[in-house]
Short mmCIF file of C-alpha atoms in Angstrom, two decimals:
data_model
loop_
_atom_site.label_atom_id
_atom_site.label_comp_id
_atom_site.label_asym_id
_atom_site.label_seq_id
_atom_site.Cartn_x
_atom_site.Cartn_y
_atom_site.Cartn_z
CA MET A 1 -34.15 42.73 -153.89
CA SER A 2 -31.62 41.84 -151.22
CA ILE A 3 -32.82 39.04 -148.92
CA GLN A 4 -31.21 38.96 -145.49
CA TRP A 5 -32.38 37.67 -142.12
CA TYR A 6 -30.19 37.11 -139.08
CA PRO A 7 -32.09 37.92 -135.87
CA GLY A 8 -30.32 38.10 -132.53
CA HIS A 9 -31.48 34.72 -131.27
CA MET A 10 -29.65 33.08 -134.19
CA GLU A 11 -26.33 34.56 -133.12
CA LYS A 12 -27.00 33.20 -129.64
CA ALA A 13 -27.82 29.80 -131.17
CA ARG A 14 -24.57 29.83 -133.12
CA ARG A 15 -22.62 30.33 -129.91
CA GLN A 16 -24.58 27.55 -128.20
CA VAL A 17 -23.83 25.13 -131.02
CA THR A 18 -20.12 25.86 -130.71
CA GLU A 19 -20.23 25.27 -126.95
CA GLU A 20 -22.22 22.02 -127.15
CA LEU A 21 -20.22 20.34 -129.92
CA LYS A 22 -17.79 18.81 -127.44
CA ARG A 23 -20.68 16.92 -125.83
CA VAL A 24 -21.78 15.06 -128.97
CA ASP A 25 -20.33 12.29 -131.15
CA MET A 26 -21.82 13.50 -134.42
CA VAL A 27 -24.06 16.02 -136.12
CA ILE A 28 -27.22 15.26 -138.07
CA GLU A 29 -27.55 18.11 -140.55
CA LEU A 30 -30.93 18.63 -142.16
CA ALA A 31 -31.37 20.19 -145.60
CA ASP A 32 -34.51 20.72 -147.68
CA ALA A 33 -34.60 18.17 -150.53
CA ARG A 34 -36.03 20.88 -152.81
CA VAL A 35 -32.94 23.05 -152.26
CA PRO A 36 -30.25 20.74 -150.87
CA LEU A 37 -27.29 23.10 -151.16
CA SER A 38 -29.08 26.41 -150.75
CA SER A 39 -30.52 25.15 -147.45
CA ARG A 40 -27.14 24.12 -146.03
CA ASN A 41 -25.62 26.73 -143.77
CA PRO A 42 -22.04 27.40 -144.98
CA MET A 43 -21.11 28.49 -141.45
CA LEU A 44 -21.41 24.88 -140.30
CA ASP A 45 -18.24 23.75 -142.04
CA SER A 46 -16.16 26.04 -139.86
CA LEU A 47 -18.25 25.38 -136.74
CA LEU A 48 -18.34 21.59 -136.99
CA GLN A 49 -14.79 21.12 -138.32
CA ASN A 50 -14.04 17.37 -138.33
CA LYS A 51 -17.09 16.24 -136.36
CA PRO A 52 -18.75 13.20 -138.05
CA ARG A 53 -21.81 14.34 -139.97
CA LEU A 54 -24.88 12.81 -141.61
CA LEU A 55 -26.85 14.86 -144.13
CA VAL A 56 -30.61 14.24 -144.15
CA LEU A 57 -32.66 15.61 -147.05
CA THR A 58 -36.05 16.40 -145.56
CA LYS A 59 -39.36 16.99 -147.36
CA SER A 60 -38.37 14.59 -150.12
CA ASP A 61 -42.09 13.97 -150.73
CA MET A 62 -42.30 17.60 -151.95
CA ALA A 63 -39.22 17.40 -154.20
CA ASP A 64 -38.86 16.04 -157.72
CA GLN A 65 -37.78 12.42 -157.14
CA HIS A 66 -35.54 12.35 -160.21
CA VAL A 67 -33.70 15.45 -159.00
CA THR A 68 -33.42 14.09 -155.45
CA ASP A 69 -31.76 10.96 -156.84
CA GLN A 70 -29.26 13.21 -158.61
CA TRP A 71 -28.50 14.96 -155.34
CA LEU A 72 -27.97 11.71 -153.45
CA GLN A 73 -25.48 10.65 -156.11
CA TYR A 74 -23.83 14.08 -155.94
CA PHE A 75 -23.27 13.80 -152.19
CA LYS A 76 -22.11 10.19 -152.51
CA ASP A 77 -19.53 11.23 -155.08
CA GLU A 78 -18.15 13.91 -152.76
CA GLY A 79 -17.93 11.46 -149.86
CA THR A 80 -20.86 12.77 -147.81
CA GLU A 81 -23.19 10.30 -146.10
CA ALA A 82 -26.72 11.36 -147.07
CA VAL A 83 -30.25 10.00 -146.93
CA ALA A 84 -33.59 11.33 -148.20
CA LEU A 85 -36.42 11.37 -145.67
CA ASN A 86 -40.17 11.57 -146.16
CA ALA A 87 -40.95 12.58 -142.60
CA LEU A 88 -44.70 12.99 -143.03
CA GLN A 89 -45.10 9.36 -144.11
CA ASN A 90 -42.67 8.12 -141.47
CA LYS A 91 -40.33 6.73 -144.11
CA GLY A 92 -36.58 6.87 -143.80
CA ALA A 93 -36.15 7.13 -140.01
CA LYS A 94 -34.43 3.73 -139.79
CA PRO A 95 -31.71 4.66 -142.32
CA ILE A 96 -30.87 7.69 -140.16
CA ILE A 97 -30.05 5.40 -137.24
CA GLU A 98 -28.11 2.97 -139.44
CA LYS A 99 -26.05 5.68 -141.14
CA SER A 100 -25.44 7.39 -137.80
CA LYS A 101 -23.91 4.16 -136.53
CA LYS A 102 -21.75 4.02 -139.65
CA VAL A 103 -20.32 7.53 -139.33
CA THR A 104 -19.64 7.12 -135.59
CA ALA A 105 -18.20 3.59 -135.84
CA PRO A 106 -14.55 4.77 -135.50
CA ILE A 107 -15.43 6.65 -132.29
CA PHE A 108 -17.04 3.63 -130.64
CA GLU A 109 -14.34 1.25 -131.83
CA LYS A 110 -11.79 3.49 -130.12
CA MET A 111 -13.91 3.53 -126.94
CA LYS A 112 -14.15 -0.27 -127.06
CA ARG A 113 -10.37 -0.63 -127.32
CA LYS A 114 -10.06 1.53 -124.22
CA GLY A 115 -12.50 -0.69 -122.34
CA ILE A 116 -15.26 1.92 -122.21
CA ARG A 117 -18.76 0.43 -122.05
CA PRO A 118 -20.94 1.06 -125.13
CA ARG A 119 -23.59 3.76 -124.86
CA ALA A 120 -26.12 5.52 -127.07
CA ILE A 121 -24.88 7.78 -129.86
CA ARG A 122 -25.01 11.42 -128.83
CA ALA A 123 -26.03 13.48 -131.83
CA MET A 124 -26.73 17.14 -132.40
CA ILE A 125 -29.50 17.80 -134.91
CA ILE A 126 -29.23 21.06 -136.76
CA GLY A 127 -30.64 22.88 -139.79
CA ILE A 128 -31.95 26.19 -141.05
CA PRO A 129 -35.46 27.38 -140.05
CA ASN A 130 -38.47 25.52 -141.49
CA VAL A 131 -36.37 22.63 -142.77
CA GLY A 132 -38.65 20.13 -141.03
CA LYS A 133 -36.45 19.49 -138.01
CA SER A 134 -39.22 19.13 -135.44
CA THR A 135 -41.12 16.70 -137.67
CA VAL A 136 -37.99 14.57 -138.13
CA ILE A 137 -37.36 14.53 -134.39
CA ASN A 138 -40.93 13.45 -133.67
CA ARG A 139 -40.61 10.55 -136.12
CA LEU A 140 -37.30 9.45 -134.61
CA VAL A 141 -38.47 9.71 -131.02
CA GLY A 142 -41.84 8.18 -131.81
CA LYS A 143 -44.04 10.81 -130.25
CA ASN A 144 -44.84 14.50 -130.56
CA THR A 145 -42.00 15.82 -128.45
CA ALA A 146 -40.95 18.81 -130.53
CA LYS A 147 -43.25 21.55 -131.73
CA THR A 148 -44.04 21.44 -135.43
CA GLY A 149 -45.29 24.08 -137.82
CA ASP A 150 -44.93 25.58 -141.27
CA LYS A 151 -43.34 28.79 -140.03
CA PRO A 152 -39.60 29.25 -139.54
CA GLY A 153 -38.28 29.75 -136.03
CA ILE A 154 -40.40 27.22 -134.07
CA THR A 155 -37.49 25.89 -131.97
CA LYS A 156 -35.90 28.57 -129.77
CA SER A 157 -33.87 26.52 -127.27
CA GLN A 158 -31.85 23.32 -126.91
CA GLN A 159 -33.14 20.06 -125.45
CA TRP A 160 -31.98 16.43 -125.19
CA LEU A 161 -34.30 13.72 -126.53
CA LYS A 162 -33.99 9.90 -126.43
CA VAL A 163 -34.32 7.78 -129.58
CA GLY A 164 -34.84 4.32 -128.10
CA ARG A 165 -31.58 2.82 -126.87
CA ASP A 166 -29.60 3.82 -129.93
CA MET A 167 -29.37 7.58 -129.77
CA GLU A 168 -29.71 10.74 -127.73
CA LEU A 169 -30.54 13.86 -129.72
CA LEU A 170 -29.59 17.41 -128.84
CA ASP A 171 -32.08 19.69 -130.56
CA THR A 172 -30.99 23.20 -131.56
CA PRO A 173 -32.75 26.26 -133.00
CA GLY A 174 -32.58 26.80 -136.75
CA ILE A 175 -29.74 29.06 -137.83
CA LEU A 176 -29.50 31.15 -140.97
CA TRP A 177 -26.28 32.90 -141.89
CA PRO A 178 -25.61 36.65 -141.85
CA LYS A 179 -25.33 37.20 -145.59
CA PHE A 180 -26.26 35.29 -148.73
CA GLU A 181 -23.18 35.64 -150.94
CA ASN A 182 -25.32 34.79 -153.95
CA GLN A 183 -28.82 36.25 -153.92
CA LEU A 184 -30.15 33.29 -155.89
CA VAL A 185 -29.74 31.26 -152.69
CA GLY A 186 -31.93 33.77 -150.88
CA TYR A 187 -34.61 33.58 -153.56
CA ARG A 188 -34.71 29.80 -153.41
CA LEU A 189 -34.99 29.78 -149.63
CA ALA A 190 -37.69 32.43 -149.73
CA ALA A 191 -39.71 30.48 -152.30
CA THR A 192 -39.70 27.35 -150.12
CA GLY A 193 -40.67 29.26 -146.96
CA ALA A 194 -37.37 29.15 -145.06
CA ILE A 195 -37.47 32.92 -144.49
CA LYS A 196 -40.34 34.64 -142.72
CA ASP A 197 -42.82 35.94 -145.26
CA ASP A 198 -43.23 39.30 -143.56
CA LEU A 199 -39.60 40.06 -144.45
CA LEU A 200 -40.09 39.43 -148.18
CA ASP A 201 -41.24 41.16 -151.32
CA PHE A 202 -43.82 38.57 -152.37
CA GLU A 203 -43.97 39.76 -155.95
CA ASP A 204 -40.21 39.39 -156.46
CA ILE A 205 -40.23 35.86 -155.07
CA ALA A 206 -43.32 34.89 -157.06
CA MET A 207 -41.77 36.20 -160.28
CA PHE A 208 -38.67 34.11 -159.60
CA THR A 209 -40.89 31.07 -158.96
CA VAL A 210 -42.94 31.60 -162.11
CA ARG A 211 -39.80 31.76 -164.20
CA LEU A 212 -38.51 28.52 -162.72
CA LEU A 213 -41.85 26.76 -163.25
CA LYS A 214 -42.08 27.97 -166.82
CA SER A 215 -38.62 26.61 -167.55
CA ARG A 216 -38.71 23.28 -165.68
CA TYR A 217 -42.31 22.38 -164.92
CA PRO A 218 -44.34 23.93 -167.76
CA SER A 219 -47.03 21.24 -167.82
CA ALA A 220 -47.75 21.65 -164.11
CA LEU A 221 -47.94 25.44 -164.53
CA LYS A 222 -50.33 25.19 -167.48
CA GLU A 223 -52.57 22.68 -165.75
CA ARG A 224 -52.79 24.54 -162.45
CA TYR A 225 -53.69 27.89 -163.96
CA ASN A 226 -55.50 26.69 -167.10
CA LEU A 227 -52.99 28.23 -169.48
CA GLU A 228 -52.74 27.29 -173.14
CA GLN A 229 -49.54 29.05 -174.16
CA PHE A 230 -46.91 31.02 -172.34
CA PRO A 231 -46.22 34.64 -173.29
CA GLU A 232 -42.59 35.46 -173.96
CA GLU A 233 -42.31 37.86 -171.03
CA ASN A 234 -42.51 36.46 -167.49
CA ARG A 235 -44.32 39.59 -166.36
CA GLU A 236 -47.13 38.88 -168.80
CA LEU A 237 -47.30 35.30 -167.54
CA PHE A 238 -47.62 36.53 -163.98
CA GLU A 239 -50.49 38.78 -165.03
CA GLN A 240 -52.17 35.95 -166.93
CA ILE A 241 -52.20 33.87 -163.77
CA GLY A 242 -53.79 36.78 -161.91
CA GLN A 243 -56.47 37.08 -164.58
CA LYS A 244 -57.19 33.34 -164.49
CA ARG A 245 -57.62 33.59 -160.74
CA GLY A 246 -60.03 36.52 -161.07
CA LEU A 247 -57.78 39.01 -159.32
CA LEU A 248 -58.74 42.02 -161.42
CA GLN A 249 -59.09 45.36 -159.67
CA SER A 250 -60.85 48.51 -160.82
CA GLY A 251 -59.13 49.81 -163.93
CA GLY A 252 -58.36 46.31 -165.18
CA ASN A 253 -55.12 45.82 -163.25
CA ILE A 254 -54.50 42.65 -161.28
CA ASP A 255 -53.97 42.57 -157.53
CA GLU A 256 -50.24 41.82 -157.73
CA GLU A 257 -49.74 41.12 -154.05
CA LYS A 258 -52.65 38.69 -153.93
CA CYS A 259 -51.48 36.99 -157.12
CA ALA A 260 -47.98 36.53 -155.73
CA GLU A 261 -49.38 35.15 -152.48
CA ILE A 262 -51.52 32.59 -154.35
CA ILE A 263 -48.60 31.40 -156.49
CA LEU A 264 -46.31 30.85 -153.51
CA ARG A 265 -49.06 29.21 -151.49
CA ASP A 266 -49.83 26.85 -154.37
CA VAL A 267 -46.17 25.88 -154.80
CA ARG A 268 -45.57 25.34 -151.09
CA GLY A 269 -48.86 23.43 -150.81
CA GLN A 270 -47.87 21.09 -153.67
CA LYS A 271 -50.74 22.23 -155.86
CA LEU A 272 -48.33 21.99 -158.79
CA GLY A 273 -46.89 18.65 -157.71
CA ARG A 274 -43.36 17.79 -156.62
CA ILE A 275 -40.91 20.58 -157.43
CA SER A 276 -37.16 20.97 -156.96
CA PHE A 277 -35.72 24.47 -157.08
CA GLU A 278 -32.13 23.48 -157.83
CA THR A 279 -30.13 20.65 -159.36
CA PRO A 280 -26.45 19.73 -159.06
CA GLU A 281 -26.02 21.15 -162.55
CA ASP A 282 -27.24 24.55 -161.32
CA TRP A 283 -24.30 24.71 -158.94
CA TYR A 284 -21.82 23.79 -161.63
CA ASN A 285 -23.14 26.62 -163.81
CA LEU A 286 -24.21 29.18 -161.24
CA ASP A 287 -24.95 32.52 -162.88
CA GLU A 288 -26.87 34.89 -160.67
CA ASP A 289 -27.75 37.32 -163.43
CA GLU A 290 -29.26 34.56 -165.58
CA ASN A 291 -31.48 33.17 -162.85
CA ILE A 292 -32.92 36.06 -160.87
CA PRO A 293 -35.82 37.69 -162.73
CA VAL A 294 -36.49 41.40 -162.96
CA LYS A 295 -39.91 42.99 -162.99
#
């Protein structure tokens, strides 16, 4: 299955981002801690160029903590300022301000030398759909200013927001890119809910998710669906889950669509605990054919 989604309003948003960059000191880029590289828009490197940037890994409460620690080390090693944020528990907002001051320090030192009075940091906040941007903004601002939701595409326009005396935020709509060069990226984003569900083949995405869980989180998979042993074939495992959930139709076949929906809902709802869909090692050994399941 080829996963693509690039509606017209995203092209408009891309143009807006390009136009507004000259008005900001830095960019706060949000990525999903469960898929830190898959959820980073590769278009941003060319759009942002040398603009100071802070990477914030959102939804860290949903990701495997051990894997998140690996990612923070990975970004540190490549010279990228990064911080993990548990937005729902209001943890990590202070480090965003502190690291923003760090990455913009050269700009304000230059302004000081020129005799320009200090002012708040002007930052653009950007990320793909459903990365948790509105929730992060609300925690930074301290009130429910931005709309929040579990569906991609909540923010459709730009707006400036004040973060105390330290920062002014320019909110932007989430932007996906025109084509996933590696379809594994699309599968990971689809599994986490970054792409609208009505554009997906649920069964394909669920099969991909089952394979990942079987390989990396077998205990959680067994416990959630009361499984004793895994069959060798992933297709059989998928059907076992459907049987355990009582999704049998007339003729003894399972309701595949309903089974797929339950699996994805359980994963996104943390019914199987904290799960990461990629590790730094995955990107060192990326092999699309080995990771995307077939029916």
